[in-house]
PDB file of C-alpha atoms and ligand atoms in Angstrom:
ATOM      1  CA  MET X   1     124.129 136.898 121.360  1.00  0.00           C
ATOM      2  CA  ILE X   2     120.996 137.513 123.403  1.00  0.00           C
ATOM      3  CA  THR X   3     118.946 135.979 120.609  1.00  0.00           C
ATOM      4  CA  THR X   4     121.132 132.870 120.663  1.00  0.00           C
ATOM      5  CA  LEU X   5     120.737 132.495 124.411  1.00  0.00           C
ATOM      6  CA  LYS X   6     117.016 132.986 124.079  1.00  0.00           C
ATOM      7  CA  SER X   7     116.671 130.300 121.443  1.00  0.00           C
ATOM      8  CA  LEU X   8     118.863 127.992 123.483  1.00  0.00           C
ATOM      9  CA  ALA X   9     116.676 128.526 126.517  1.00  0.00           C
ATOM     10  CA  LEU X  10     113.582 127.964 124.405  1.00  0.00           C
ATOM     11  CA  PHE X  11     115.098 124.774 122.987  1.00  0.00           C
ATOM     12  CA  VAL X  12     115.924 123.434 126.442  1.00  0.00           C
ATOM     13  CA  PHE X  13     112.456 124.366 127.632  1.00  0.00           C
ATOM     14  CA  LEU X  14     110.788 122.583 124.730  1.00  0.00           C
ATOM     15  CA  ALA X  15     113.049 119.554 125.076  1.00  0.00           C
ATOM     16  CA  THR X  16     112.215 119.259 128.776  1.00  0.00           C
ATOM     17  CA  LEU X  17     108.533 119.683 128.052  1.00  0.00           C
ATOM     18  CA  CYS X  18     108.773 117.057 125.338  1.00  0.00           C
ATOM     19  CA  LEU X  19     110.273 114.465 127.681  1.00  0.00           C
ATOM     20  CA  GLY X  20     107.277 114.820 129.964  1.00  0.00           C
ATOM     21  CA  LEU X  21     104.813 113.978 127.212  1.00  0.00           C
ATOM     22  CA  PRO X  22     104.417 110.316 126.272  1.00  0.00           C
ATOM     23  CA  GLY X  23     103.023 111.167 122.830  1.00  0.00           C
ATOM     24  CA  CYS X  24     106.036 113.326 122.078  1.00  0.00           C
ATOM     25  CA  ALA X  25     108.623 110.783 123.183  1.00  0.00           C
ATOM     26  CA  ARG X  26     106.923 108.099 121.130  1.00  0.00           C
ATOM     27  CA  LYS X  27     108.121 109.704 117.901  1.00  0.00           C
ATOM     28  CA  ASN X  28     111.719 108.804 118.661  1.00  0.00           C
ATOM     29  CA  ASP X  29     111.495 105.360 120.201  1.00  0.00           C
ATOM     30  CA  GLN X  30     111.358 102.006 118.466  1.00  0.00           C
ATOM     31  CA  PRO X  31     107.790 100.712 118.675  1.00  0.00           C
ATOM     32  CA  ALA X  32     108.924  97.179 117.900  1.00  0.00           C
ATOM     33  CA  ALA X  33     111.076  96.995 121.017  1.00  0.00           C
ATOM     34  CA  ALA X  34     108.377  98.361 123.307  1.00  0.00           C
ATOM     35  CA  ALA X  35     105.449  96.506 121.765  1.00  0.00           C
ATOM     36  CA  LEU X  36     103.499  93.952 123.731  1.00  0.00           C
ATOM     37  CA  PRO X  37     103.791  90.499 122.159  1.00  0.00           C
ATOM     38  CA  TYR X  38     100.783  89.245 120.232  1.00  0.00           C
ATOM     39  CA  PRO X  39      99.120  86.678 122.553  1.00  0.00           C
ATOM     40  CA  LEU X  40      97.140  84.742 119.948  1.00  0.00           C
ATOM     41  CA  ASP X  41      98.205  82.277 117.285  1.00  0.00           C
ATOM     42  CA  THR X  42      95.339  83.277 115.033  1.00  0.00           C
ATOM     43  CA  CYS X  43      94.701  86.217 112.707  1.00  0.00           C
ATOM     44  CA  ILE X  44      93.045  88.967 114.759  1.00  0.00           C
ATOM     45  CA  VAL X  45      90.635  89.709 111.904  1.00  0.00           C
ATOM     46  CA  THR X  46      89.627  86.336 110.483  1.00  0.00           C
ATOM     47  CA  GLY X  47      90.557  84.121 113.431  1.00  0.00           C
ATOM     48  CA  GLU X  48      92.417  81.922 110.996  1.00  0.00           C
ATOM     49  CA  LYS X  49      95.298  79.974 112.473  1.00  0.00           C
ATOM     50  CA  LEU X  50      98.641  81.559 111.734  1.00  0.00           C
ATOM     51  CA  ASP X  51     100.934  79.012 110.191  1.00  0.00           C
ATOM     52  CA  ALA X  52     104.404  79.341 111.658  1.00  0.00           C
ATOM     53  CA  ASP X  53     105.839  77.712 108.559  1.00  0.00           C
ATOM     54  CA  SER X  54     104.423  80.299 106.216  1.00  0.00           C
ATOM     55  CA  ASP X  55     105.644  83.538 107.723  1.00  0.00           C
ATOM     56  CA  MET X  56     105.963  84.873 104.217  1.00  0.00           C
ATOM     57  CA  LYS X  57     102.264  85.587 103.838  1.00  0.00           C
ATOM     58  CA  SER X  58     101.380  86.528 107.401  1.00  0.00           C
ATOM     59  CA  TYR X  59     101.625  90.195 108.287  1.00  0.00           C
ATOM     60  CA  THR X  60     102.878  91.619 111.585  1.00  0.00           C
ATOM     61  CA  PHE X  61     102.703  95.247 112.650  1.00  0.00           C
ATOM     62  CA  THR X  62     102.508  97.331 115.792  1.00  0.00           C
ATOM     63  CA  TYR X  63      99.347  99.199 116.752  1.00  0.00           C
ATOM     64  CA  GLU X  64      99.617 101.624 119.700  1.00  0.00           C
ATOM     65  CA  GLY X  65     102.316  99.540 121.363  1.00  0.00           C
ATOM     66  CA  GLN X  66     100.583  96.222 120.753  1.00  0.00           C
ATOM     67  CA  GLU X  67     102.005  93.740 118.284  1.00  0.00           C
ATOM     68  CA  ILE X  68      99.315  92.548 115.883  1.00  0.00           C
ATOM     69  CA  LYS X  69      99.484  89.579 113.561  1.00  0.00           C
ATOM     70  CA  LEU X  70      97.319  89.030 110.532  1.00  0.00           C
ATOM     71  CA  CYS X  71      97.009  86.019 108.262  1.00  0.00           C
ATOM     72  CA  CYS X  72      97.663  88.319 105.328  1.00  0.00           C
ATOM     73  CA  LYS X  73      98.194  91.994 104.590  1.00  0.00           C
ATOM     74  CA  GLY X  74      94.703  92.226 103.156  1.00  0.00           C
ATOM     75  CA  CYS X  75      93.288  91.976 106.691  1.00  0.00           C
ATOM     76  CA  LEU X  76      94.964  95.249 107.609  1.00  0.00           C
ATOM     77  CA  LYS X  77      92.168  97.185 105.878  1.00  0.00           C
ATOM     78  CA  ASP X  78      89.545  95.422 107.959  1.00  0.00           C
ATOM     79  CA  PHE X  79      91.519  95.989 111.132  1.00  0.00           C
ATOM     80  CA  GLU X  80      91.877  99.694 110.432  1.00  0.00           C
ATOM     81  CA  LYS X  81      88.124 100.021 109.905  1.00  0.00           C
ATOM     82  CA  GLU X  82      87.367  98.901 113.469  1.00  0.00           C
ATOM     83  CA  PRO X  83      90.597  98.554 115.451  1.00  0.00           C
ATOM     84  CA  ALA X  84      88.778  98.689 118.801  1.00  0.00           C
ATOM     85  CA  LYS X  85      86.581  95.741 117.857  1.00  0.00           C
ATOM     86  CA  TYR X  86      89.553  93.590 116.988  1.00  0.00           C
ATOM     87  CA  LEU X  87      91.680  94.761 119.904  1.00  0.00           C
ATOM     88  CA  ALA X  88      88.867  93.591 122.192  1.00  0.00           C
ATOM     89  CA  LYS X  89      89.712  90.043 121.122  1.00  0.00           C
ATOM     90  CA  LEU X  90      93.046  90.432 122.852  1.00  0.00           C
ATOM     91  CA  GLN X  91      91.318  91.323 126.126  1.00  0.00           C
ATOM     92  CA  GLN X  92      89.262  88.105 126.168  1.00  0.00           C
ATOM     93  CA  PRO X  93      91.175  85.552 124.125  1.00  0.00           C
ATOM     94  CA  GLU X  94      88.750  82.824 123.089  1.00  0.00           C
ATOM     95  CA  ALA X  95      86.954  83.041 126.460  1.00  0.00           C
ATOM     96  CA  ALA X  96      83.505  82.554 124.922  1.00  0.00           C
ATOM     97  CA  ALA X  97      84.584  80.004 122.349  1.00  0.00           C
ATOM     98  CA  PRO X  98      82.811  76.654 122.730  1.00  0.00           C
ATOM     99  CA  THR X  99      85.099  73.696 123.319  1.00  0.00           C
ATOM    100  CA  PRO X 100      84.008  70.336 121.937  1.00  0.00           C
TER     101      PRO X 100
HETATM  102 ZN1   ZN C   1      94.046  87.724 106.193  1.00  0.00          ZN
END
């Protein structure tokens, strides 16, 4: 009986501790619901325009709470090589791009 109470107390303690940690709570939530919407209409890797009519080949996923869209699943490999480089594009969307 004492053992049961002890494990119960330990469980409550761990559960409370868990709630205080963002990384721990993240395991249970739905990343899709909490994700920030992808602000661009181009592939984050190639910069290719995402065609709304061909959703079949474009690839959407969530990276650290940010929705990311790619023109194809093949770009995922490139993104995973240097995620920080590509995420930087979201900070300054097309700011330096020359306009004709
Ligand atoms: Zn692609």
